[in-house]
Coordinates of C-alpha atoms in Angstrom, one line a residue:
M833 CA 17.1 -21.4 -0.3
T834 CA 20.2 -19.4 0.4
D835 CA 23.1 -20.8 2.4
A836 CA 23.4 -19.7 6.0
A837 CA 26.8 -18.5 7.3
Q838 CA 28.5 -20.0 10.3
P839 CA 28.4 -18.2 13.7
E840 CA 32.1 -17.4 13.5
E841 CA 31.4 -15.3 10.4
Q842 CA 29.1 -13.0 12.4
Q843 CA 31.8 -10.5 13.5
G844 CA 31.1 -6.9 12.7
Y845 CA 27.4 -7.0 13.8
E846 CA 25.8 -5.7 17.0
D847 CA 24.3 -8.0 19.6
T848 CA 20.8 -7.0 18.5
A849 CA 21.4 -8.1 14.9
F850 CA 18.6 -10.2 13.5
T851 CA 18.6 -13.9 12.5
A852 CA 15.6 -16.0 11.7
E853 CA 16.9 -18.8 13.8
S854 CA 16.9 -16.7 17.0
I855 CA 13.6 -14.8 17.1
P856 CA 12.8 -14.2 20.8
R857 CA 9.5 -14.8 22.5
Q858 CA 7.3 -11.7 22.3
A859 CA 4.0 -10.3 23.5
P860 CA 0.7 -11.2 21.8
P861 CA -0.4 -8.7 19.1
P862 CA -3.3 -6.4 20.1
P863 CA -6.7 -7.4 18.9
K864 CA -7.6 -6.4 15.4
G865 CA -9.3 -3.1 15.0
T866 CA -8.5 -1.8 18.5
L867 CA -5.5 0.3 17.6
G868 CA -5.9 1.3 14.1
K869 CA -5.4 -0.6 10.9
L870 CA -3.7 -4.0 11.7
G871 CA -4.5 -6.2 8.8
D872 CA -8.2 -5.9 8.4
A873 CA -10.6 -5.6 5.5
F874 CA -8.3 -4.6 2.6
D875 CA -5.2 -6.6 3.6
M876 CA -4.5 -10.0 2.1
A877 CA -2.9 -12.7 4.1
R878 CA 0.1 -11.9 6.3
L879 CA 3.3 -13.1 4.7
P880 CA 5.3 -15.7 6.5
W881 CA 8.6 -15.1 8.4
G882 CA 12.0 -16.7 7.9
S883 CA 11.3 -19.5 5.3
Y884 CA 13.4 -18.0 2.5
V885 CA 13.0 -18.8 -1.1
G886 CA 16.0 -16.8 -2.1
V887 CA 14.4 -15.1 -5.1
N888 CA 14.5 -11.3 -5.6
P889 CA 11.9 -9.1 -7.3
S890 CA 12.5 -8.5 -11.0
E891 CA 11.4 -4.9 -10.9
F892 CA 12.1 -1.5 -9.4
E893 CA 15.9 -1.6 -10.0
Y894 CA 16.4 -4.8 -8.0
E895 CA 17.3 -7.2 -10.8
Y896 CA 17.0 -5.9 -14.4
S897 CA 16.8 -2.1 -14.6
E898 CA 19.4 0.2 -16.1
A899 CA 18.9 3.1 -13.7
W900 CA 21.3 1.8 -11.0
Y901 CA 24.2 1.4 -13.4
R902 CA 23.8 4.9 -14.8
N903 CA 23.9 6.3 -11.3
Y904 CA 26.8 4.1 -10.3
R905 CA 28.9 5.1 -13.3
Y906 CA 28.2 8.8 -12.8
M907 CA 28.8 8.8 -9.0
G908 CA 31.6 6.4 -8.6
E909 CA 31.7 3.7 -6.0
K910 CA 32.3 6.0 -2.9
D911 CA 29.4 8.4 -3.6
F912 CA 27.2 5.6 -4.8
H913 CA 27.6 4.0 -1.4
D914 CA 26.6 7.2 0.4
Y915 CA 23.9 8.5 -1.9
T916 CA 22.0 5.3 -2.8
M917 CA 18.9 4.1 -1.0
I918 CA 20.5 0.7 0.0
N919 CA 24.0 -0.3 0.9
E920 CA 25.5 -3.1 3.1
A921 CA 24.5 -1.4 6.3
R922 CA 21.0 0.1 5.8
W923 CA 18.0 0.2 3.6
S924 CA 16.9 3.8 3.9
Q925 CA 13.2 4.9 3.8
F926 CA 13.6 8.7 3.9
V927 CA 15.5 11.3 1.9
D928 CA 16.7 14.4 3.8
E929 CA 17.0 16.8 0.8
D930 CA 19.1 20.0 1.0
V931 CA 16.9 21.9 -1.5
G932 CA 14.5 24.9 -1.1
L933 CA 10.7 24.7 -0.8
F934 CA 10.2 26.4 -4.2
Y935 CA 12.5 23.9 -5.9
R936 CA 10.5 21.0 -4.4
F937 CA 7.2 22.5 -5.4
F938 CA 8.4 23.1 -9.0
R939 CA 9.9 19.6 -9.3
F940 CA 6.8 17.9 -8.0
W941 CA 4.6 19.5 -10.6
F942 CA 7.2 19.2 -13.3
V943 CA 7.5 15.4 -12.7
F944 CA 3.8 15.0 -12.3
W945 CA 2.9 16.5 -15.7
T946 CA 5.9 15.3 -17.7
H947 CA 5.7 11.7 -16.4
G948 CA 1.9 11.6 -16.5
L949 CA 1.7 12.9 -20.1
S950 CA 4.8 11.1 -21.5
Y951 CA 4.5 8.4 -24.1
I952 CA 7.2 6.5 -22.2
G953 CA 6.2 4.9 -18.9
P954 CA 8.1 3.2 -16.1
G955 CA 10.5 0.6 -17.2
G956 CA 10.3 1.7 -20.8
G957 CA 6.6 0.8 -21.2
K958 CA 3.8 2.9 -22.5
G959 CA 3.0 6.0 -20.6
G960 CA -0.1 8.1 -20.0
G961 CA 0.5 10.0 -23.2
W962 CA -0.9 7.1 -25.3
F963 CA -4.1 7.1 -23.3
I964 CA -4.6 10.9 -23.6
S965 CA -3.7 10.7 -27.3
G966 CA -6.1 7.8 -27.9
I967 CA -8.9 9.9 -26.5
A968 CA -8.0 12.8 -28.7
F969 CA -7.8 10.5 -31.7
F970 CA -11.3 9.1 -31.2
V971 CA -12.7 12.6 -30.6
L972 CA -11.1 13.6 -33.9
L973 CA -12.5 10.6 -35.6
F974 CA -16.0 11.4 -34.3
V975 CA -15.8 15.0 -35.4
V976 CA -14.5 14.0 -38.9
V977 CA -17.4 11.6 -39.4
A978 CA -19.9 14.3 -38.2
E979 CA -18.3 16.8 -40.6
I980 CA -18.7 14.4 -43.5
F981 CA -22.4 13.8 -42.9
N982 CA -23.2 17.4 -41.7
P983 CA -20.7 19.9 -43.2
G984 CA -20.3 23.0 -41.2
D985 CA -19.6 26.6 -42.2
G986 CA -16.1 26.9 -40.5
P987 CA -12.8 25.8 -42.0
F988 CA -12.2 22.1 -41.6
Y989 CA -8.6 22.5 -40.4
E990 CA -10.0 24.0 -37.1
V991 CA -11.1 20.5 -36.3
L992 CA -7.5 19.3 -36.1
T993 CA -6.4 22.0 -33.6
V994 CA -7.3 20.1 -30.4
P995 CA -5.9 16.6 -31.2
L996 CA -2.7 18.0 -32.8
S997 CA -2.2 20.2 -29.7
V998 CA -2.6 17.0 -27.5
F999 CA 0.0 15.1 -29.6
A1000 CA 2.4 18.1 -29.3
V1001 CA 2.0 18.5 -25.6
C1002 CA 2.5 14.7 -25.0
G1003 CA 5.6 14.8 -27.3
V1004 CA 7.1 17.7 -25.4
A1005 CA 6.4 15.9 -22.1
T1006 CA 8.2 12.8 -23.4
I1007 CA 11.2 14.9 -24.2
L1008 CA 11.2 16.7 -20.9
K1009 CA 10.9 13.4 -19.0
W1010 CA 13.8 11.9 -20.9
L1011 CA 15.9 15.0 -20.1
F1012 CA 14.9 14.8 -16.5
E1013 CA 15.9 11.2 -16.1
K1014 CA 19.1 11.7 -17.9
Y1015 CA 20.4 14.8 -16.2
S1016 CA 18.8 14.8 -12.7
I1017 CA 21.6 12.6 -11.4
R1018 CA 23.9 15.6 -11.6
F1019 CA 22.1 17.0 -8.5
Y1020 CA 22.3 13.9 -6.4
K1021 CA 24.4 15.5 -3.6
S1022 CA 21.5 17.9 -2.8
N1023 CA 18.5 15.7 -3.4
Q1024 CA 19.5 12.1 -2.7
N1025 CA 20.7 12.3 0.9
W1026 CA 19.3 9.0 2.0
S1027 CA 18.9 9.0 5.8
D1028 CA 20.4 6.5 8.2
D1029 CA 17.8 7.7 10.8
V1030 CA 14.8 6.2 9.0
A1031 CA 16.0 2.9 7.7
F1032 CA 16.1 -0.9 8.1
C1033 CA 19.5 -1.4 9.6
R1034 CA 21.2 -4.8 8.9
R1035 CA 24.1 -4.5 11.4
S1036 CA 21.9 -3.6 14.4
G1037 CA 18.7 -5.5 13.5
L1038 CA 16.7 -2.3 14.2
V1039 CA 14.2 -0.5 12.2
K1040 CA 14.7 3.2 12.8
S1041 CA 11.9 5.8 12.5
F1042 CA 10.7 9.1 13.7
Q1043 CA 8.6 7.3 16.2
G1044 CA 11.5 5.4 17.7
N1045 CA 13.8 2.4 17.0
F1046 CA 12.3 -1.1 17.0
P1047 CA 13.6 -4.6 16.4
F1048 CA 13.0 -5.9 12.9
Y1049 CA 11.2 -9.0 14.3
E1050 CA 8.4 -6.8 15.6
F1051 CA 7.3 -6.0 12.1
D1052 CA 5.0 -8.0 9.8
A1053 CA 4.4 -7.9 6.1
F1054 CA 1.0 -7.6 4.4
I1055 CA -0.1 -7.2 0.8
E1056 CA -2.6 -4.4 0.8
M1057 CA -5.2 -4.4 -2.0
A1058 CA -6.9 -1.2 -3.3
A1059 CA -9.3 -0.8 -6.2
D1060 CA -10.0 2.2 -8.4
M1061 CA -13.4 3.4 -9.7
K1062 CA -13.2 0.9 -12.6
G1063 CA -12.6 -2.1 -10.3
N1064 CA -8.9 -2.4 -11.2
Q1065 CA -6.9 -3.8 -8.3
R1066 CA -3.6 -2.5 -7.1
H1067 CA -1.4 -4.4 -4.6
T1068 CA 1.2 -3.0 -2.4
L1069 CA 3.6 -4.5 0.1
K1070 CA 3.2 -3.0 3.6
V1071 CA 5.7 -3.7 6.4
R1072 CA 3.9 -2.7 9.6
H1073 CA 4.8 -2.6 13.3
R1074 CA 3.0 -5.3 15.2
Y1075 CA 2.7 -3.2 18.4
P1076 CA 1.3 0.2 17.4
Q1077 CA 0.6 1.1 20.9
F1078 CA 4.3 1.9 21.2
S1079 CA 4.9 3.3 17.7
K1080 CA 1.8 5.0 16.3
D1081 CA 2.3 8.6 15.0
K1082 CA 1.2 11.0 17.7
R1083 CA 0.1 13.5 15.1
N1084 CA -2.4 11.4 13.2
G1085 CA -2.7 8.2 15.3
L1086 CA -1.6 5.9 12.4
P1087 CA 0.5 2.9 13.1
L1088 CA 4.1 2.8 12.0
E1089 CA 4.4 1.2 8.5
F1090 CA 6.6 1.3 5.4
T1091 CA 5.6 0.9 1.8
F1092 CA 7.8 -1.1 -0.5
P1093 CA 6.8 -0.3 -4.1
T1094 CA 7.3 -2.4 -7.1
D1095 CA 6.4 -1.6 -10.7
T1096 CA 3.2 -3.1 -12.1
G1097 CA 3.5 -6.8 -11.8
S1098 CA 2.3 -10.0 -10.1
I1099 CA 1.6 -10.5 -6.4
A1100 CA 4.6 -12.9 -6.4
E1101 CA 6.8 -9.9 -6.9
R1102 CA 5.5 -8.5 -3.5
Y1103 CA 6.4 -11.8 -1.9
A1104 CA 9.8 -11.6 -3.5
M1105 CA 10.2 -8.1 -2.1
W1106 CA 9.5 -9.3 1.5
D1107 CA 11.8 -12.3 1.0
M1108 CA 14.6 -9.9 -0.1
L1109 CA 14.1 -7.5 2.7
S1110 CA 14.1 -10.3 5.3
R1111 CA 17.3 -11.7 3.9
F1112 CA 18.9 -8.3 3.9
M1113 CA 18.2 -7.9 7.6
D1114 CA 19.2 -11.5 8.5
V1115 CA 22.9 -11.5 9.2
S1116 CA 23.1 -15.3 8.8
Q1117 CA 22.3 -14.7 5.1
P1118 CA 24.5 -13.1 2.5
L1119 CA 23.3 -9.8 1.1
P1120 CA 20.7 -10.3 -1.7
D1121 CA 22.5 -10.7 -5.0
I1122 CA 21.2 -7.6 -6.7
P1123 CA 23.0 -5.0 -8.8
R1124 CA 22.8 -2.1 -6.3
L1125 CA 24.4 -4.1 -3.5
E1126 CA 27.2 -5.8 -5.6
P1127 CA 29.8 -3.0 -5.0
F1128 CA 29.4 -3.4 -1.2
R1129 CA 29.4 -7.2 -0.8
H1130 CA 32.9 -7.2 0.5
L1131 CA 32.0 -4.7 3.2
D1132 CA 29.5 -7.2 4.9
P1133 CA 31.2 -10.0 7.0
T1134 CA 28.7 -12.7 6.2
T1135 CA 28.6 -11.9 2.5
R1136 CA 32.4 -11.6 2.2
A1137 CA 32.8 -15.1 3.8
F1138 CA 30.1 -16.5 1.5
D1139 CA 31.7 -15.1 -1.6
E1140 CA 35.3 -16.1 -0.6
A1141 CA 34.0 -19.7 -0.1
G1142 CA 32.9 -19.7 -3.8
K1143 CA 29.2 -20.0 -2.9
R1144 CA 28.0 -17.1 -4.9
G1145 CA 28.9 -18.8 -8.2
R1146 CA 29.4 -15.5 -10.0
P1147 CA 32.3 -13.2 -10.7
G1148 CA 32.7 -10.3 -8.3
T1149 CA 31.7 -7.8 -10.9
Y1150 CA 28.9 -9.9 -12.5
W1151 CA 26.2 -7.2 -12.5
R1152 CA 28.6 -4.3 -13.5
D1153 CA 30.0 -6.4 -16.5
L1154 CA 26.4 -7.3 -17.6
Y1155 CA 25.1 -3.7 -17.6
A1156 CA 28.3 -2.4 -19.3
K1157 CA 27.5 -4.4 -22.4
V1158 CA 23.8 -5.2 -22.4
D1159 CA 21.3 -3.3 -24.7
E1160 CA 17.7 -2.4 -23.9
D1161 CA 16.2 -5.3 -25.8
E1162 CA 18.4 -7.8 -24.0
L1163 CA 17.6 -6.2 -20.7
N1164 CA 13.9 -6.5 -21.4
R1165 CA 14.3 -10.1 -22.4
L1166 CA 16.2 -10.9 -19.2
R1167 CA 13.6 -9.1 -17.1
D1168 CA 10.7 -11.0 -18.6
E1169 CA 12.6 -14.3 -18.2
Y1170 CA 13.3 -13.5 -14.5
H1171 CA 9.8 -12.4 -13.9
Q1172 CA 8.7 -15.9 -14.9
K1173 CA 11.1 -17.3 -12.3
V1174 CA 9.6 -15.1 -9.6
N1175 CA 6.1 -16.2 -10.5
A1176 CA 7.1 -19.9 -10.5
A1177 CA 8.8 -19.8 -7.1
P1178 CA 7.1 -21.7 -4.2
W1179 CA 5.7 -18.7 -2.3
G1180 CA 2.5 -20.3 -1.0
S1181 CA 2.1 -22.5 2.1
R1182 CA 5.6 -22.1 3.6
P1183 CA 6.3 -22.4 7.4
D1184 CA 6.1 -19.3 9.5
R1185 CA 8.9 -19.0 12.1
M1186 CA 7.2 -16.1 13.8
A1187 CA 4.2 -18.3 14.8
Q1188 CA 6.2 -20.1 17.5
S1189 CA 7.4 -16.8 19.0
V1190 CA 4.2 -14.7 19.2
P1191 CA 1.2 -16.1 21.1
G1192 CA -2.0 -15.8 19.1
F1193 CA 0.0 -15.0 15.9
D1194 CA -1.9 -17.6 13.9
D1195 CA -5.1 -15.7 14.6
S1196 CA -4.0 -13.0 12.1
Y1197 CA -3.4 -15.6 9.4
A1198 CA -5.8 -16.9 6.8
A1199 CA -5.1 -19.7 4.4
E1200 CA -3.5 -18.5 1.2
P1201 CA -3.7 -19.9 -2.4
E1202 CA -1.1 -22.4 -3.4
D1203 CA -0.5 -20.0 -6.3
V1204 CA -0.2 -16.6 -4.6
N1205 CA -1.0 -14.8 -7.8
A1206 CA -4.5 -16.1 -7.5
Y1207 CA -5.0 -13.3 -5.0
A1208 CA -5.4 -11.0 -8.0
H1209 CA -8.6 -12.8 -8.9
A1210 CA -9.5 -14.8 -5.8
P1211 CA -11.4 -16.1 -4.1
T1212 CA -12.9 -18.3 -6.8
R1213 CA -13.8 -21.9 -7.1
N1214 CA -10.7 -22.7 -9.1
V1215 CA -8.3 -21.4 -6.4
R1216 CA -6.7 -24.1 -4.2
F1217 CA -6.2 -22.8 -0.6
V1218 CA -3.6 -24.5 1.6
E1219 CA -2.5 -24.2 5.2
R1220 CA 1.0 -23.4 6.2
P1221 CA 2.9 -26.3 7.8
A1222 CA 4.3 -25.7 11.3
A1223 CA 7.8 -24.3 11.6
A1224 CA 10.5 -26.4 13.3
S1225 CA 11.3 -25.2 16.8
S1226 CA 14.6 -23.3 17.2
D1227 CA 16.8 -24.0 20.2
D1228 CA 18.1 -20.4 20.0
A1229 CA 14.5 -19.0 20.1
S1230 CA 13.7 -21.0 23.3
D1231 CA 16.5 -19.4 25.2
H1232 CA 15.0 -15.9 24.9
H1233 CA 12.5 -14.3 27.3
D1234 CA 9.3 -12.6 26.3
T1235 CA 9.8 -9.1 25.0
Q1236 CA 8.6 -6.5 27.4
R1237 CA 8.0 -2.7 27.0

């Protein structure tokens, strides 16, 4: 668990700033299924509130990814603060780009084809080019065998045309993807204008959106499961407004929710993402110790006091120094090592602070596996489900009145 700061360290925040120790009493959530999708058939268990583990996700630039440092080094600290998705004040969810429609259209299809056909995938893994080339190889093998047993009249080299073309196209896509990732940062001032108007705002405790601004404690986290035609499961962290009657989109009637993506990984990584977002919003906690927030730690009152007291236990430029000298192999090793730490963290069966503040909140909760990664292949007879213990009452929470609209 991370250390909580003292109240006198809370200067610089608005009165509405969020802390897990002072969640007010609120209205009951609407019945399931009456106002749209509220955690029904394809949602896994709702994730608990306020019982922090203090572990960040290992993927998507939060712990061990080289992209943040490349951007930071190119932009410089001032521009990196303004043109990055997350800083000490807000975690933005919308990019207000200053580019034309034609450019957006061209970029979408350029990225779609180059990234889809590249041999290099996210995080340096294998991309879709290997799958396409594998199909081409087996087609070639089949044609070659057929040609051996039943020689045709045409030249044999014609058989090689299609697979060689596939290899060439995937090779070009790989080069274009590499060039795009290397040089696209040059245009950050036109296409990385992260908005303060659609964001999770730490200093105010508000979640800002096009549908309005709402307190962070009115949102809940779910892990949504979807399956493709082959039965492969995909899990996504959804942070959804609990009272959609006040926030649903008037155009399509859908409730207000935000998706927090991670690269392909375990369900524990989604728990870690919620843990990190919650600590980011909780002003009694220091900012999550991730590379992209390190340059701004001194700008946040709680974090500055935490670091000055020596509680961080790291040099002020720990992440910058690490990335300045680390190579890709070492980065992959550190990422894999930290991923094991995320999986081993005690995510299951933690107390839920929100249960004592929202009447009927436990009705939206189902017991979860002791090992949350069991969701990827649960329910089975070998999965041990456990109930969450009751959270201790907070004196601060009892002093608040029910939230009214």
